[in-house]
Tab-separated table of C-alpha atoms in Angstrom:
chain	number	residue	atom	x	y	z
A	208	MET	CA	-14.104	-7.516	9.051
A	209	LYS	CA	-11.693	-5.865	6.482
A	210	VAL	CA	-8.259	-5.111	7.895
A	211	LEU	CA	-5.289	-3.371	6.207
A	212	VAL	CA	-1.802	-4.150	6.200
A	213	THR	CA	0.621	-1.869	4.960
A	214	VAL	CA	4.210	-2.844	4.158
A	215	MET	CA	6.711	-0.817	3.614
A	216	PRO	CA	10.904	-1.120	3.297
A	217	LYS	CA	12.420	-0.121	6.277
A	218	VAL	CA	14.242	3.328	6.477
A	219	GLY	CA	17.814	3.281	5.207
A	220	VAL	CA	16.978	0.207	3.229
A	221	LEU	CA	17.810	0.055	-0.296
A	222	ASP	CA	14.410	1.083	-2.301
A	223	PRO	CA	15.285	0.548	-5.813
A	224	GLN	CA	11.295	0.519	-6.969
A	225	GLY	CA	11.008	3.843	-5.120
A	226	LYS	CA	14.343	5.262	-6.650
A	227	ALA	CA	12.575	4.114	-10.234
A	228	ILE	CA	9.623	5.671	-9.536
A	229	GLY	CA	11.308	9.079	-8.558
A	230	HIS	CA	13.196	9.115	-11.575
A	231	ALA	CA	10.406	8.394	-13.811
A	232	LEU	CA	8.288	11.059	-11.960
A	233	ALA	CA	11.139	13.658	-12.494
A	234	GLY	CA	11.098	12.475	-16.300
A	235	LEU	CA	7.563	13.503	-16.833
A	236	GLY	CA	8.083	16.758	-15.371
A	237	PHE	CA	7.060	16.749	-11.766
A	238	ALA	CA	9.748	18.866	-10.005
A	239	GLY	CA	9.841	18.942	-6.359
A	240	VAL	CA	9.823	15.302	-5.471
A	241	GLY	CA	11.853	14.152	-2.859
A	242	GLU	CA	12.363	11.004	-1.379
A	243	VAL	CA	9.886	8.407	-2.931
A	244	ARG	CA	9.572	4.967	-1.012
A	245	ALA	CA	6.905	2.115	-2.423
A	246	GLY	CA	5.325	-0.747	-0.356
A	247	LYS	CA	2.486	-2.849	-0.792
A	248	VAL	CA	-0.916	-2.852	0.905
A	249	ILE	CA	-2.999	-5.916	1.685
A	250	GLU	CA	-6.761	-5.737	2.156
A	251	LEU	CA	-7.685	-8.851	4.126
A	252	GLU	CA	-11.355	-9.871	4.912
A	253	ILE	CA	-11.273	-11.188	8.273
A	254	ALA	CA	-14.147	-13.786	9.583
A	255	GLU	CA	-13.820	-11.759	13.428
A	256	THR	CA	-16.241	-9.652	14.836
A	257	ASP	CA	-13.621	-8.392	17.579
A	258	ALA	CA	-11.328	-5.974	16.440
A	259	ALA	CA	-8.268	-6.471	18.658
A	260	ARG	CA	-8.447	-10.185	17.737
A	261	ALA	CA	-8.661	-9.270	13.908
A	262	LYS	CA	-5.839	-7.129	14.488
A	263	GLN	CA	-3.552	-9.699	16.297
A	264	LEU	CA	-4.620	-12.279	13.493
A	265	ALA	CA	-3.237	-9.801	10.530
A	266	GLU	CA	-0.152	-9.037	12.796
A	267	GLU	CA	0.600	-12.768	12.867
A	268	MET	CA	-0.235	-12.941	9.051
A	269	ALA	CA	2.291	-10.087	8.272
A	270	ARG	CA	4.975	-11.654	10.255
A	271	LYS	CA	4.514	-15.086	8.950
A	272	LEU	CA	3.608	-14.091	5.222
A	273	LEU	CA	2.835	-10.434	4.215
A	274	ALA	CA	6.231	-8.997	5.432
A	275	ASN	CA	9.992	-9.964	4.986
A	276	THR	CA	10.671	-8.729	8.441
A	277	VAL	CA	14.353	-8.379	8.012
A	278	ILE	CA	13.904	-5.260	5.298
A	279	GLU	CA	10.596	-4.283	5.610
A	280	SER	CA	8.015	-3.053	8.467
A	281	PHE	CA	4.510	-3.534	8.519
A	282	ARG	CA	1.257	-1.574	10.144
A	283	VAL	CA	-1.948	-2.862	10.717
A	284	GLU	CA	-5.257	-0.927	10.697
A	285	VAL	CA	-8.980	-2.011	11.182
A	286	ALA	CA	-10.780	-0.478	8.596
B	189	MET	CA	5.667	17.403	2.825
B	190	LYS	CA	4.687	13.467	2.853
B	191	VAL	CA	1.894	12.394	0.724
B	192	LEU	CA	0.797	8.649	0.479
B	193	VAL	CA	-0.693	7.203	-2.808
B	194	THR	CA	-2.507	3.995	-2.054
B	195	VAL	CA	-3.363	1.939	-5.511
B	196	MET	CA	-5.787	-0.845	-5.362
B	197	PRO	CA	-7.412	-3.064	-8.059
B	198	LYS	CA	-10.641	-2.093	-8.912
B	199	VAL	CA	-13.451	-4.118	-7.274
B	200	GLY	CA	-14.310	-6.728	-10.019
B	201	VAL	CA	-10.982	-6.549	-11.531
B	202	LEU	CA	-9.133	-10.292	-11.428
B	203	ASP	CA	-6.726	-9.842	-8.521
B	204	PRO	CA	-4.154	-12.956	-8.827
B	205	GLN	CA	-1.567	-11.732	-6.335
B	206	GLY	CA	-4.586	-11.490	-3.904
B	207	LYS	CA	-5.623	-14.910	-4.646
B	208	ALA	CA	-2.090	-16.287	-4.331
B	209	ILE	CA	-1.991	-14.400	-0.738
B	210	GLY	CA	-5.207	-15.942	0.235
B	211	HIS	CA	-4.046	-19.744	-0.688
B	212	ALA	CA	-0.890	-19.143	0.993
B	213	LEU	CA	-2.389	-17.972	4.186
B	214	ALA	CA	-4.941	-20.936	4.005
B	215	GLY	CA	-1.977	-23.304	3.437
B	216	LEU	CA	-0.283	-21.783	6.482
B	217	GLY	CA	-3.068	-22.835	9.050
B	218	PHE	CA	-4.787	-19.369	8.873
B	219	ALA	CA	-8.581	-20.257	8.830
B	220	GLY	CA	-11.439	-17.557	7.996
B	221	VAL	CA	-9.969	-15.496	5.726
B	222	GLY	CA	-12.160	-14.273	3.049
B	223	GLU	CA	-11.214	-11.865	-0.053
B	224	VAL	CA	-7.718	-10.706	0.151
B	225	ARG	CA	-6.993	-7.805	-2.311
B	226	ALA	CA	-3.363	-6.637	-2.962
B	227	GLY	CA	-2.199	-3.212	-3.936
B	228	LYS	CA	0.663	-0.642	-3.698
B	229	VAL	CA	1.324	2.264	-1.794
B	230	ILE	CA	3.881	5.389	-2.851
B	231	GLU	CA	5.179	7.351	-0.193
B	232	LEU	CA	6.195	10.700	-1.643
B	233	GLU	CA	8.363	13.874	-0.299
B	234	ILE	CA	6.817	16.734	-2.049
B	235	ALA	CA	8.675	20.005	-1.758
B	236	GLU	CA	5.268	22.116	-1.290
B	237	THR	CA	3.872	23.632	1.863
B	238	ASP	CA	-0.013	23.903	0.639
B	239	ALA	CA	-1.637	20.817	1.484
B	240	ALA	CA	-4.180	21.150	-1.460
B	241	ARG	CA	-1.741	21.699	-3.883
B	242	ALA	CA	0.488	18.539	-2.686
B	243	LYS	CA	-3.040	16.518	-3.204
B	244	GLN	CA	-3.611	17.571	-6.408
B	245	LEU	CA	0.256	17.165	-7.603
B	246	ALA	CA	0.214	13.670	-6.382
B	247	GLU	CA	-3.384	12.702	-7.706
B	248	GLU	CA	-1.878	14.103	-11.299
B	249	MET	CA	1.086	11.960	-10.663
B	250	ALA	CA	-1.081	8.964	-9.657
B	251	ARG	CA	-3.122	9.339	-13.206
B	252	LYS	CA	0.016	9.842	-15.273
B	253	LEU	CA	2.296	6.989	-13.827
B	254	LEU	CA	1.497	5.423	-10.374
B	255	ALA	CA	-1.873	3.534	-10.989
B	256	ASN	CA	-3.252	2.443	-14.231
B	257	THR	CA	-6.697	3.975	-14.099
B	258	VAL	CA	-8.283	1.167	-16.102
B	259	ILE	CA	-8.044	-1.509	-13.957
B	260	GLU	CA	-6.846	0.315	-10.337
B	261	SER	CA	-8.303	2.793	-8.641
B	262	PHE	CA	-6.460	5.426	-6.147
B	263	ARG	CA	-6.419	7.237	-2.894
B	264	VAL	CA	-4.318	10.050	-1.828
B	265	GLU	CA	-3.596	11.144	1.569
B	266	VAL	CA	-1.486	14.006	3.053
B	267	ALA	CA	0.381	12.598	5.916
């Protein structure tokens, strides 16, 4: 079963990567771009047939490894 | 308008980050984890009211800056 874990910086946490992308887009001439936030997405193939169990496992993986829960929040979707 | 650009390595392209995450998860005792692919997600606030126009702009941004279209594919969603 494929599970997507999306990890984003928490709102209010400094996001230098997002800021850099924003400046670069402006430099390329893209007007009207406001806030830019950059995060990561991890696609996991989990040997599990029960969607709820796969989601629970992925959340545990996110808490233990994939996300730094002090400054990041995560969202899990079963694809 | 908020637009999400998800950038993933193309299938078949070496994904060292994904591999490293897979090994780390196994090391933490998570069994049954198959392929792991790691990408990035960029959340853009675009000053545009028309969803189609915002999507078109984000796709152009992805082609010009956000994705390396030789080894990465991208998906744009208007949030």
